[in-house]
Tab-separated table of C-alpha atoms in Angstrom:
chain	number	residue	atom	x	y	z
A	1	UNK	CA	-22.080	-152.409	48.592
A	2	UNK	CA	-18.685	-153.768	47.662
A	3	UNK	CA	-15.635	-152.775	49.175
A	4	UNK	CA	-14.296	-150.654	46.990
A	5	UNK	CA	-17.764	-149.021	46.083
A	6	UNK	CA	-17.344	-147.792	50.177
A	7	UNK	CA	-13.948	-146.225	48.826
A	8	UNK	CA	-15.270	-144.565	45.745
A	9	UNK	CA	-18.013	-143.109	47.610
A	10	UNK	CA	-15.738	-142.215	50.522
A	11	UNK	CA	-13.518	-140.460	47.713
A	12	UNK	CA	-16.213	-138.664	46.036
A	13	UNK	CA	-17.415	-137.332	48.972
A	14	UNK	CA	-14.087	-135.850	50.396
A	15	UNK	CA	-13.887	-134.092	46.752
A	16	UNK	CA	-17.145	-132.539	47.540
A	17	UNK	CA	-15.944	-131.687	50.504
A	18	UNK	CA	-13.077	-129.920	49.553
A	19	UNK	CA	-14.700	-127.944	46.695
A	20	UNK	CA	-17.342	-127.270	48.849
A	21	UNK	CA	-14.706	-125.534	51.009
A	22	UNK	CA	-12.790	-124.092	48.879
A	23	UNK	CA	-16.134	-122.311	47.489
A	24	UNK	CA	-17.434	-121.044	51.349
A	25	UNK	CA	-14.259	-119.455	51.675
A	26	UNK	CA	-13.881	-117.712	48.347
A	27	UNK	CA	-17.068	-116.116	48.987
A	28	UNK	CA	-16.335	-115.458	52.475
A	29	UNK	CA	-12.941	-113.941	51.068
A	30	UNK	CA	-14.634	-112.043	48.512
A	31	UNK	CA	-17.201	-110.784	50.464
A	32	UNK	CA	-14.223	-109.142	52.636
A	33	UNK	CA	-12.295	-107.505	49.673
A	34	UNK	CA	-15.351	-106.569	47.470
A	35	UNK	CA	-17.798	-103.697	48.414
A	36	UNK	CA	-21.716	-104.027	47.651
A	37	UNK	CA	-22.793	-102.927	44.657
A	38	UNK	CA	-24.542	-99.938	45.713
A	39	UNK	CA	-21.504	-98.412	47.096
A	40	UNK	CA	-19.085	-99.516	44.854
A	41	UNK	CA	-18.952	-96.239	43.098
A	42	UNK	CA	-18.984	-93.823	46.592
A	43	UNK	CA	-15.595	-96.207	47.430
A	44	UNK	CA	-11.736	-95.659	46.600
A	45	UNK	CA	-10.444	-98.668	44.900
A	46	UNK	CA	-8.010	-98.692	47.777
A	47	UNK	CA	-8.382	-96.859	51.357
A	48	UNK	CA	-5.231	-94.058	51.497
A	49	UNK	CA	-3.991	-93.093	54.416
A	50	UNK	CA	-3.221	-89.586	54.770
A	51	UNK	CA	0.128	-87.996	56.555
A	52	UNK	CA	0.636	-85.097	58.505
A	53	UNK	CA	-0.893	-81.824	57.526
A	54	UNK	CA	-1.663	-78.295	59.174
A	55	UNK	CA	-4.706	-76.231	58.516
A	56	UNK	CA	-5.771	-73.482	60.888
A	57	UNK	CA	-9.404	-73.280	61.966
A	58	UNK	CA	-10.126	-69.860	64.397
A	59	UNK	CA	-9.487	-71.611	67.335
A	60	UNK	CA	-6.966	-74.683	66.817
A	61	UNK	CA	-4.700	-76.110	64.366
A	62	UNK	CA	-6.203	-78.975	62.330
A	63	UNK	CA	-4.285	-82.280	61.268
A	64	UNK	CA	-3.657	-85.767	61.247
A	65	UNK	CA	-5.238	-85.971	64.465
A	66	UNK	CA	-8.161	-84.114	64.164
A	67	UNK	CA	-9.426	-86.738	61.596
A	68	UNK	CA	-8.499	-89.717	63.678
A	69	UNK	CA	-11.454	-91.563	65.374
A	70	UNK	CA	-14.380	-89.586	63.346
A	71	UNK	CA	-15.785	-89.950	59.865
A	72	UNK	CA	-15.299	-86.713	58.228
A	73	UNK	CA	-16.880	-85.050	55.420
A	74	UNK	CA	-13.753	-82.788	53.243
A	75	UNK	CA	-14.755	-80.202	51.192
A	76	UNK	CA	-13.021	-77.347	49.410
A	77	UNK	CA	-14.173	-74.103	48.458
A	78	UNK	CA	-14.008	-70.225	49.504
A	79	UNK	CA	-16.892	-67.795	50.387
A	80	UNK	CA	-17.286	-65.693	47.563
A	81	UNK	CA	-18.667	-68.331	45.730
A	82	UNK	CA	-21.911	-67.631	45.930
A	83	UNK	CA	-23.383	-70.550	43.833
A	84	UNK	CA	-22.279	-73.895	44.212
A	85	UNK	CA	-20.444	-73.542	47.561
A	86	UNK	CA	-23.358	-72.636	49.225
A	87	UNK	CA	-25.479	-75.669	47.748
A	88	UNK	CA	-22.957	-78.082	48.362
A	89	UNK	CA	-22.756	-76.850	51.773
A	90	UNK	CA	-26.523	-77.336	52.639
A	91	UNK	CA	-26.854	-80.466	51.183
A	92	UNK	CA	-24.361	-81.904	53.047
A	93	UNK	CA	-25.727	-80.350	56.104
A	94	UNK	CA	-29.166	-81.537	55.601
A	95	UNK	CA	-27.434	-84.893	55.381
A	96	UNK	CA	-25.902	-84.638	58.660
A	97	UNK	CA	-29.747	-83.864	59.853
A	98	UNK	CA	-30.451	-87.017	58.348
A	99	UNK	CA	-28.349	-88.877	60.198
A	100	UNK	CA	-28.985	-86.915	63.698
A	101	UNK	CA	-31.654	-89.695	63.487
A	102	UNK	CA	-28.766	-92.307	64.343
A	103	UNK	CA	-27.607	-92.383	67.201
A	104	UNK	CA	-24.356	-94.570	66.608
A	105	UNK	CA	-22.973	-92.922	63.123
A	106	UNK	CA	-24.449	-89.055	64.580
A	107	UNK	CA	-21.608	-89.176	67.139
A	108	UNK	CA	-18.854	-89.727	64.742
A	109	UNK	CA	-19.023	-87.765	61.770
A	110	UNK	CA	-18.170	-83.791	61.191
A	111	UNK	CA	-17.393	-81.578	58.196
A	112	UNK	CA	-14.664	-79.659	57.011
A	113	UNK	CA	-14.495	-77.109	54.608
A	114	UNK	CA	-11.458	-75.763	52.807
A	115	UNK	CA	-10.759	-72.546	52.325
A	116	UNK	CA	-8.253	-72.239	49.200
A	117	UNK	CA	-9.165	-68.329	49.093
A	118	UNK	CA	-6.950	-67.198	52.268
A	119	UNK	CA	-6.246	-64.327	50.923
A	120	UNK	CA	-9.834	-63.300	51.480
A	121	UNK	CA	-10.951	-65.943	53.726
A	122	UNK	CA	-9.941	-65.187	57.539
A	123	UNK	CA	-10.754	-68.320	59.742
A	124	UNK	CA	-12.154	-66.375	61.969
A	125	UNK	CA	-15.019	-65.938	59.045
A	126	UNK	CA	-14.733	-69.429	57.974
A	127	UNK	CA	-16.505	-70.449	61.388
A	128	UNK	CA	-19.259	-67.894	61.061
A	129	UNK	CA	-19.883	-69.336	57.345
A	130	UNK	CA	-19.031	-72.992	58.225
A	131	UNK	CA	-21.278	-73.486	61.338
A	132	UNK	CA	-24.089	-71.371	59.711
A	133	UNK	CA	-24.421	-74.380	57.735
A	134	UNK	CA	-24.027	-77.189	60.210
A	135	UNK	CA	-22.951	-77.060	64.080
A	136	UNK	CA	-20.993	-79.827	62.691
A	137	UNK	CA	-18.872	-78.089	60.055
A	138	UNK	CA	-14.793	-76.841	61.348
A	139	UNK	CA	-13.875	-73.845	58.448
A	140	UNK	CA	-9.856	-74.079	58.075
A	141	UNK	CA	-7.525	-72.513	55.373
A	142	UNK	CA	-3.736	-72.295	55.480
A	143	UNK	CA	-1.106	-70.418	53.444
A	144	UNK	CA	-0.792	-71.368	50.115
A	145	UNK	CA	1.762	-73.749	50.683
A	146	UNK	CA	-0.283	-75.676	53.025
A	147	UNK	CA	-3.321	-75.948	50.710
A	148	UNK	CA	-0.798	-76.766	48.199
A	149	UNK	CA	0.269	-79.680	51.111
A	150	UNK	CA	-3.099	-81.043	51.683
A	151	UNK	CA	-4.692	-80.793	47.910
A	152	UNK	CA	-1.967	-82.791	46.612
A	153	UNK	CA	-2.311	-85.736	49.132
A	154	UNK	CA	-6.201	-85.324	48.411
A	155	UNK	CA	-5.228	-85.459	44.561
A	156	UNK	CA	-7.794	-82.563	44.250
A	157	UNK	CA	-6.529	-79.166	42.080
A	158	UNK	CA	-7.810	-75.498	42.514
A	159	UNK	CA	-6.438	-72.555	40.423
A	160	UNK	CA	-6.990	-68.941	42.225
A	161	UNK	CA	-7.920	-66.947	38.144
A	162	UNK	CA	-6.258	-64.261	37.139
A	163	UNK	CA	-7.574	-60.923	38.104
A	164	UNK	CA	-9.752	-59.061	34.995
A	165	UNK	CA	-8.325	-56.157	33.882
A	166	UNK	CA	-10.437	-52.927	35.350
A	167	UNK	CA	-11.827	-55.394	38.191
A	168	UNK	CA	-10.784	-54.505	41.764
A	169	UNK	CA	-7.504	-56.431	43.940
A	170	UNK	CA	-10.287	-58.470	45.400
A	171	UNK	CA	-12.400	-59.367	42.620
A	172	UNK	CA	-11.278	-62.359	41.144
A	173	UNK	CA	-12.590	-66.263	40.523
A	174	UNK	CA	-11.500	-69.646	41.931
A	175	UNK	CA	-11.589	-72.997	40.613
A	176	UNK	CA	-12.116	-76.135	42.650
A	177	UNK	CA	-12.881	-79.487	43.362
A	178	UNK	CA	-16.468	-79.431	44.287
A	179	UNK	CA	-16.357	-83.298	45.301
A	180	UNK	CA	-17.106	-84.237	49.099
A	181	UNK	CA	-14.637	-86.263	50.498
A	182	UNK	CA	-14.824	-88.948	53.416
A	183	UNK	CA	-12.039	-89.618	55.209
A	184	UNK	CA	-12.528	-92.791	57.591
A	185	UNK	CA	-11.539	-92.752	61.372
A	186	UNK	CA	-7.861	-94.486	60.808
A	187	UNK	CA	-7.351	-90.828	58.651
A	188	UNK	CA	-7.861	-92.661	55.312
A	189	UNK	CA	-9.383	-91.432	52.679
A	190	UNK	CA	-12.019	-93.682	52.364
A	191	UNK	CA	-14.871	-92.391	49.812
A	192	UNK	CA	-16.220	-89.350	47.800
A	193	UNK	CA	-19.786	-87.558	46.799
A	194	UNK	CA	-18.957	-86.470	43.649
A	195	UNK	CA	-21.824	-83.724	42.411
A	196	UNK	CA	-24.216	-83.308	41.967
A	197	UNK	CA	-25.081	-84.583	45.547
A	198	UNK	CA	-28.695	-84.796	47.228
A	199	UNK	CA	-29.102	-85.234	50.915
A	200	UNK	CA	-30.812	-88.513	50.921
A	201	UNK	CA	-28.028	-89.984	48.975
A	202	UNK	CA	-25.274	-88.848	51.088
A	203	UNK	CA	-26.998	-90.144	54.115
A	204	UNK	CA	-27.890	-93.423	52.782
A	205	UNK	CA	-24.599	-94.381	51.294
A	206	UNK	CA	-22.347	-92.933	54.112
A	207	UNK	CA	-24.696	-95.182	56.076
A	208	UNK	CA	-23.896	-98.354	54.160
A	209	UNK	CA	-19.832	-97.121	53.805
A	210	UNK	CA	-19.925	-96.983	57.708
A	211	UNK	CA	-21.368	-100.569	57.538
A	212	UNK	CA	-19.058	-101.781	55.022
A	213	UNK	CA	-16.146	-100.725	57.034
A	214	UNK	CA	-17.013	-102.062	60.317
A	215	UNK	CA	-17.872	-105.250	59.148
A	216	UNK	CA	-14.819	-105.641	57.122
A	217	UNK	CA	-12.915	-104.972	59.907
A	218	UNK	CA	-14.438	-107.618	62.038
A	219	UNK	CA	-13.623	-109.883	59.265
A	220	UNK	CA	-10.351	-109.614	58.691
A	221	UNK	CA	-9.549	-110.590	62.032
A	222	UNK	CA	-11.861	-113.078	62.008
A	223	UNK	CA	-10.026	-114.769	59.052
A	224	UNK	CA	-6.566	-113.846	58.836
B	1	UNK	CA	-45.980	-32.271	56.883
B	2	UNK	CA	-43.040	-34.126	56.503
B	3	UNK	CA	-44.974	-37.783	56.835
B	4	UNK	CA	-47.464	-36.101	53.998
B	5	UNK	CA	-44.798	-35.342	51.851
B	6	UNK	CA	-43.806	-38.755	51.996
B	7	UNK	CA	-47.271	-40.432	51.800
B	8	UNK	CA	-47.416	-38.085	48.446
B	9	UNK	CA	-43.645	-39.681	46.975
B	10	UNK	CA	-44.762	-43.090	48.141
B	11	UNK	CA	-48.201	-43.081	46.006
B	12	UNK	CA	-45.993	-41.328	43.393
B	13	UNK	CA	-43.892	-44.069	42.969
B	14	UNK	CA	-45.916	-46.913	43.578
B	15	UNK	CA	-48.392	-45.350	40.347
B	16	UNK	CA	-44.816	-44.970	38.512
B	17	UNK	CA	-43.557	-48.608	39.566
B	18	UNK	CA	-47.414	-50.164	38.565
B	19	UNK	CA	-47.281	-48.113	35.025
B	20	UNK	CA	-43.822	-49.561	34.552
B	21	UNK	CA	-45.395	-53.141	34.834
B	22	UNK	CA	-47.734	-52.090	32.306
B	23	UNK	CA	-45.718	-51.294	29.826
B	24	UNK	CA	-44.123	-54.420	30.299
B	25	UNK	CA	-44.947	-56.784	27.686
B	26	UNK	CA	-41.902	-59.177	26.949
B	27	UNK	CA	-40.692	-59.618	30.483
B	28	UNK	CA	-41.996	-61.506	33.292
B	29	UNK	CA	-40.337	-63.255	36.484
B	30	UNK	CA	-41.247	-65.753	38.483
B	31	UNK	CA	-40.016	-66.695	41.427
B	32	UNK	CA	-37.101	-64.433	42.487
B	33	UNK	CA	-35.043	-65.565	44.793
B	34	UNK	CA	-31.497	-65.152	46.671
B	35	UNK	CA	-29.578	-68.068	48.291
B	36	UNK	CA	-29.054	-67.282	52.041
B	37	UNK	CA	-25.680	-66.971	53.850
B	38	UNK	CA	-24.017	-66.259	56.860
B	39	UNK	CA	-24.515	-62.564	57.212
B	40	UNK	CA	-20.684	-61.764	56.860
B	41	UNK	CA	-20.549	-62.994	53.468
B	42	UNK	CA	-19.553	-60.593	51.017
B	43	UNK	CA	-20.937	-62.201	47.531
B	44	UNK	CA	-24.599	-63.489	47.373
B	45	UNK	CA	-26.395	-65.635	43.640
B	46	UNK	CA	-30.155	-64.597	43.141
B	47	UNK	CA	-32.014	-67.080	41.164
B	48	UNK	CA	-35.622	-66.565	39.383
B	49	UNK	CA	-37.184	-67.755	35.927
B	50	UNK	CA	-37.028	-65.065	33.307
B	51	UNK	CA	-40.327	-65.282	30.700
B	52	UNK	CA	-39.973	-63.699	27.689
B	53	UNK	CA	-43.909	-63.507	25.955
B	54	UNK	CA	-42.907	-61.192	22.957
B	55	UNK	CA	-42.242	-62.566	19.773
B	56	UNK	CA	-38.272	-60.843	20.001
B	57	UNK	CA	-35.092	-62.594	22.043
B	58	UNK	CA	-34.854	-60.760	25.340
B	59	UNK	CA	-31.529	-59.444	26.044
B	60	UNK	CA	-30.812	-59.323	29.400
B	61	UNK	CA	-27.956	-56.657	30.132
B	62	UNK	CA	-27.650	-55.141	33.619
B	63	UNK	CA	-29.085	-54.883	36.998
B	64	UNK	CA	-29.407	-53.065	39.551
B	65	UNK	CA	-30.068	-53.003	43.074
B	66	UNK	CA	-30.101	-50.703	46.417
B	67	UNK	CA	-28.751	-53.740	48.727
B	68	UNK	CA	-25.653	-54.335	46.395
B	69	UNK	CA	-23.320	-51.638	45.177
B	70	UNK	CA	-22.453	-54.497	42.259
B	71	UNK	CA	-24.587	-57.179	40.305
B	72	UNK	CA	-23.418	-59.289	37.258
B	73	UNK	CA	-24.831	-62.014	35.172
B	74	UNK	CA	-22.632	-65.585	35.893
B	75	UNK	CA	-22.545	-69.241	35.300
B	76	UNK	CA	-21.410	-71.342	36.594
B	77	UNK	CA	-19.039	-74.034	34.611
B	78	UNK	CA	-18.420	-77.758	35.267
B	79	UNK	CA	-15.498	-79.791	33.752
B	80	UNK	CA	-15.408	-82.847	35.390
B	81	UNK	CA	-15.438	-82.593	39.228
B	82	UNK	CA	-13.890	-79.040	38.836
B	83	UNK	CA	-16.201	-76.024	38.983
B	84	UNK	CA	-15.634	-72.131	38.171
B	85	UNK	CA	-17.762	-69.427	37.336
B	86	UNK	CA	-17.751	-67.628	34.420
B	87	UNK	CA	-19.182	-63.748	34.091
B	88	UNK	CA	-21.726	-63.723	31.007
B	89	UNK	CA	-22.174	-60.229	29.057
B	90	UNK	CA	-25.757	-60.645	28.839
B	91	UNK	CA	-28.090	-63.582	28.885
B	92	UNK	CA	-30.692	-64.127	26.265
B	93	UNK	CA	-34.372	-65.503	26.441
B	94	UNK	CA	-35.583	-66.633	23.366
B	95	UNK	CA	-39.481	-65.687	22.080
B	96	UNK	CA	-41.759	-67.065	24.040
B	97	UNK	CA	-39.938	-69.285	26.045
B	98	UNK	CA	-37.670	-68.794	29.747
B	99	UNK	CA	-34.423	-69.092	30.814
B	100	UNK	CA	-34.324	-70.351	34.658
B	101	UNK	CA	-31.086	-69.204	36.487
B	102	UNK	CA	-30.529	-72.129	39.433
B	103	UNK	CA	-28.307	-72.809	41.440
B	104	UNK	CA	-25.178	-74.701	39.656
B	105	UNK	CA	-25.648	-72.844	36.280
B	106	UNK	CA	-26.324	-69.322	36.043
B	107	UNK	CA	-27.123	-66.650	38.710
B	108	UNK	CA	-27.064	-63.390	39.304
B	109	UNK	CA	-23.746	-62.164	41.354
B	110	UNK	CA	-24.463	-59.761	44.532
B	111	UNK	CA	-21.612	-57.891	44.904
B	112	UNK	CA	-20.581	-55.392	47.825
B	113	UNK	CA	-23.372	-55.395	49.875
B	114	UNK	CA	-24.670	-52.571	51.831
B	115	UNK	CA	-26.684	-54.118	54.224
B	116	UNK	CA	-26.702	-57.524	56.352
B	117	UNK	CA	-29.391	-60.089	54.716
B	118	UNK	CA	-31.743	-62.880	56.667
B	119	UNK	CA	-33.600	-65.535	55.343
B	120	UNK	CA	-37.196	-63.558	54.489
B	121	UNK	CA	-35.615	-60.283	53.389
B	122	UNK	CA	-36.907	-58.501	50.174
B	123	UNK	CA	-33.892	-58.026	47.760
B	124	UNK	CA	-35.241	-54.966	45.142
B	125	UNK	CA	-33.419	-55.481	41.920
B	126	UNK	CA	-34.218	-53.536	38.634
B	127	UNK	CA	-33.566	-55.745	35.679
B	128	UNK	CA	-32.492	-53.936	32.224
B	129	UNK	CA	-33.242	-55.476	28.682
B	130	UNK	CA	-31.458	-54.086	25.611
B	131	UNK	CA	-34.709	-53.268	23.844
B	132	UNK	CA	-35.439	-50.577	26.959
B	133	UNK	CA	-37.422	-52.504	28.771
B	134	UNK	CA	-37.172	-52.982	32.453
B	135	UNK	CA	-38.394	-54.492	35.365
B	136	UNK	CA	-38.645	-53.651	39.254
B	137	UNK	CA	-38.412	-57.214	40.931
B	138	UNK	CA	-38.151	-58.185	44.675
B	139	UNK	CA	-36.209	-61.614	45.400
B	140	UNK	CA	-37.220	-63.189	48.541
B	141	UNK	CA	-33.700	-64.598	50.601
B	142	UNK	CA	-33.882	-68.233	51.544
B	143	UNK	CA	-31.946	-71.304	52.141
B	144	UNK	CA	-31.758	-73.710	49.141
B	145	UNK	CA	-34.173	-74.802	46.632
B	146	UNK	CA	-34.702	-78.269	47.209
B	147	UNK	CA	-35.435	-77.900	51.243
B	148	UNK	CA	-38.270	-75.152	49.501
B	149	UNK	CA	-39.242	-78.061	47.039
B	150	UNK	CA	-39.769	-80.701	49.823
B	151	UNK	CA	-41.750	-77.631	52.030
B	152	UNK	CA	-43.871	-77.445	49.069
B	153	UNK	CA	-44.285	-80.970	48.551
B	154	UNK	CA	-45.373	-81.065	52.426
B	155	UNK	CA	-47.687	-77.838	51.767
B	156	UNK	CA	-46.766	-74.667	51.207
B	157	UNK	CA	-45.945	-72.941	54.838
B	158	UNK	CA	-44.477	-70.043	53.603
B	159	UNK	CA	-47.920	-68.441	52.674
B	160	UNK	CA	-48.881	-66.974	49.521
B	161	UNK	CA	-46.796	-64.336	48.116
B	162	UNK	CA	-49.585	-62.005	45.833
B	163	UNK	CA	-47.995	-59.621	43.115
């Protein structure tokens, strides 16, 4: 081989190179900013960290901090809703008996349901009907101001309907957000069931979410 | 003579209940059934498949029942993620076909109970149709319907319930 055959080759090769480089770490890049398919759907386009906020469970105050470190499962609601409080409830509980079965994500999630009814939801009550459905589950409400707080930074809306004319004081409907929320351990909010939900789903994708956001941290600081 | 008196009312009204089935023609439900809940709840759904066999729409209009001082017919509505409920006058079943109340759509309210529920309880219920016809039912209180459908896809355990 000639001379500057050697350098042409040499040249071509260090193009290859480069592109070939320039390729691994788009994908490795990508792979860091874009979630699987599957879960693409369950994810917010961009993790949102929450501030401060005060809800009042029967026995403690809940905020910021009693979202940091665990995976938890938001949902709003109020107990005379009979229907589809009750179903979303269950399901989610049967998904945390789903994943009782692992033993690293079982530690670190819990469930929280909102109240926006306290004027006849006590959280004393809110236990009794929270746990019923899961050990797991905290019941909180707050005055209206403080649901007012909360919904807004969870962009969620509920509308307390006006009474019915010859219906009693306490007779009257709500309207809510029947979405389950997941807010990650940093206190972002990370994901969302919207319904219908099933059990198995819930389970499967938190699963892969809880994946996702490990690995992506590792990643970053592996990279950057 | 007091516990003869009674066995007398009892057979009384079981004949009167069993000639009211009789005369039943349009009507039949299957599978009644109310969604458990922490016994302080105040509002309970009950759920069942209404059958209408006649050759008329069956208009249903108002229930009863001795647990509840308060029952009404409601749906519930979904716009977007965003549900409410909605109370329906009445709920029609056309000729022979059913209308299946389940969980998410409509449902029968439970209002102002009188008496704490468990899973297993016996809900009686009377159900009124505008053509005069009515219907003494029992709904059975349990915990959602899809743990039931996976206990029936695993066999039934919950043992045959005969009418």
């Amino acid at each position: 081989m000639s001379k500057s055959g050697k350098w042409k080759l040499a040249l071509l090769l260090a193009i290859a190179l480069t592109i070939t480089a320039f390729a691994a770490w788009k994908m490795s890049r990508d792979q860091v900013v874009r979630a699987p398919a599957d879960i693409e759907d369950y994810l917010f386009w961009q993790a949102r960290e929450l501030t401060e906020f005060k809800l009042s469970a029967a026995d403690k105050a809940v905020g910021l901090n009693g979202l940091k470190g665990k995976w938890s499962f938001i949902l709003f609601g109020y107990t005379y809703c009979p229907d589809v409080c009750p179903v979303t409830l269950s399901t989610l509980g049967r998904a945390f008996k789903i994943l009782e079965a692992n033993p690293d994500a079982a530690p670190e999630i819990q469930g929280i349901f909102i109240s926006v009814d306290p004027k006849r939801d006590t959280p004393q009550l809110l236990k009794e009907y929270a746990t019923y459905f899961n050990k797991k589950f905290t019941g909180v409400t707050g005055s209206t101001a403080e649901l007012d707080a909360f919904s807004r930074q969870m962009s969620v809306m509920y509308t307390i309907q006006a009474k019915e004319p010859g219906k009693a004081d306490d007779n009257y409907l709500v309207s809510h957000n029947s979405t389950i929320f997941v807010v990650d351990p940093q206190g972002r909010i990370y994901g969302r069931f919207p319904p219908p939900q099933t059990p198995e789903e819930i389970a499967e994708i938190f699963l892969k979410m809880r994946a996702f956001y490990n690995e992506t941290g590792k990643k970053r600081w592996g990279i950057f | 003579m007091g516990n003869f008196l009674k066995l007398i009312a009892f057979m009384a009204l079981s004949m009167a209940m069993l000639y009211a089935r009789a005369a039943d023609t349009g009507a039949e439900i299957l599978d009644p059934w109310v969604q458990a809940a922490p016994p302080s709840v105040k509002v309970l759904a009950a759920y069942m498949e209404i059958k209408n066999n006649g050759k008329k729409p069956l208009h249903l209009v108002s229930i009863t029942s001795s647990d509840f001082g308060q029952v009404e017919i409601h749906r519930s509505v979904m716009h977007g993620n965003m549900v409410h409920m909605e109370q329906q006058k009445e709920l029609v079943v056309p000729p022979n076909g059913s209308v299946t109340l389940k969980p998410g759509e409509s449902h029968l309210m439970l209002m102002k109970p009188r008496k704490t529920l468990n899973s297993g309880d016996k809900v009686p219920m009377v159900l009124f149709f505008k053509n005069g016809e009515k219907i003494s039912i029992a709904a059975t209180v349990r915990s959602g319907q899809a743990e039931e459908a996976s206990a029936r896809q695993h066999g039934d355990h919950s043992g045959h319930k005969g009418h």
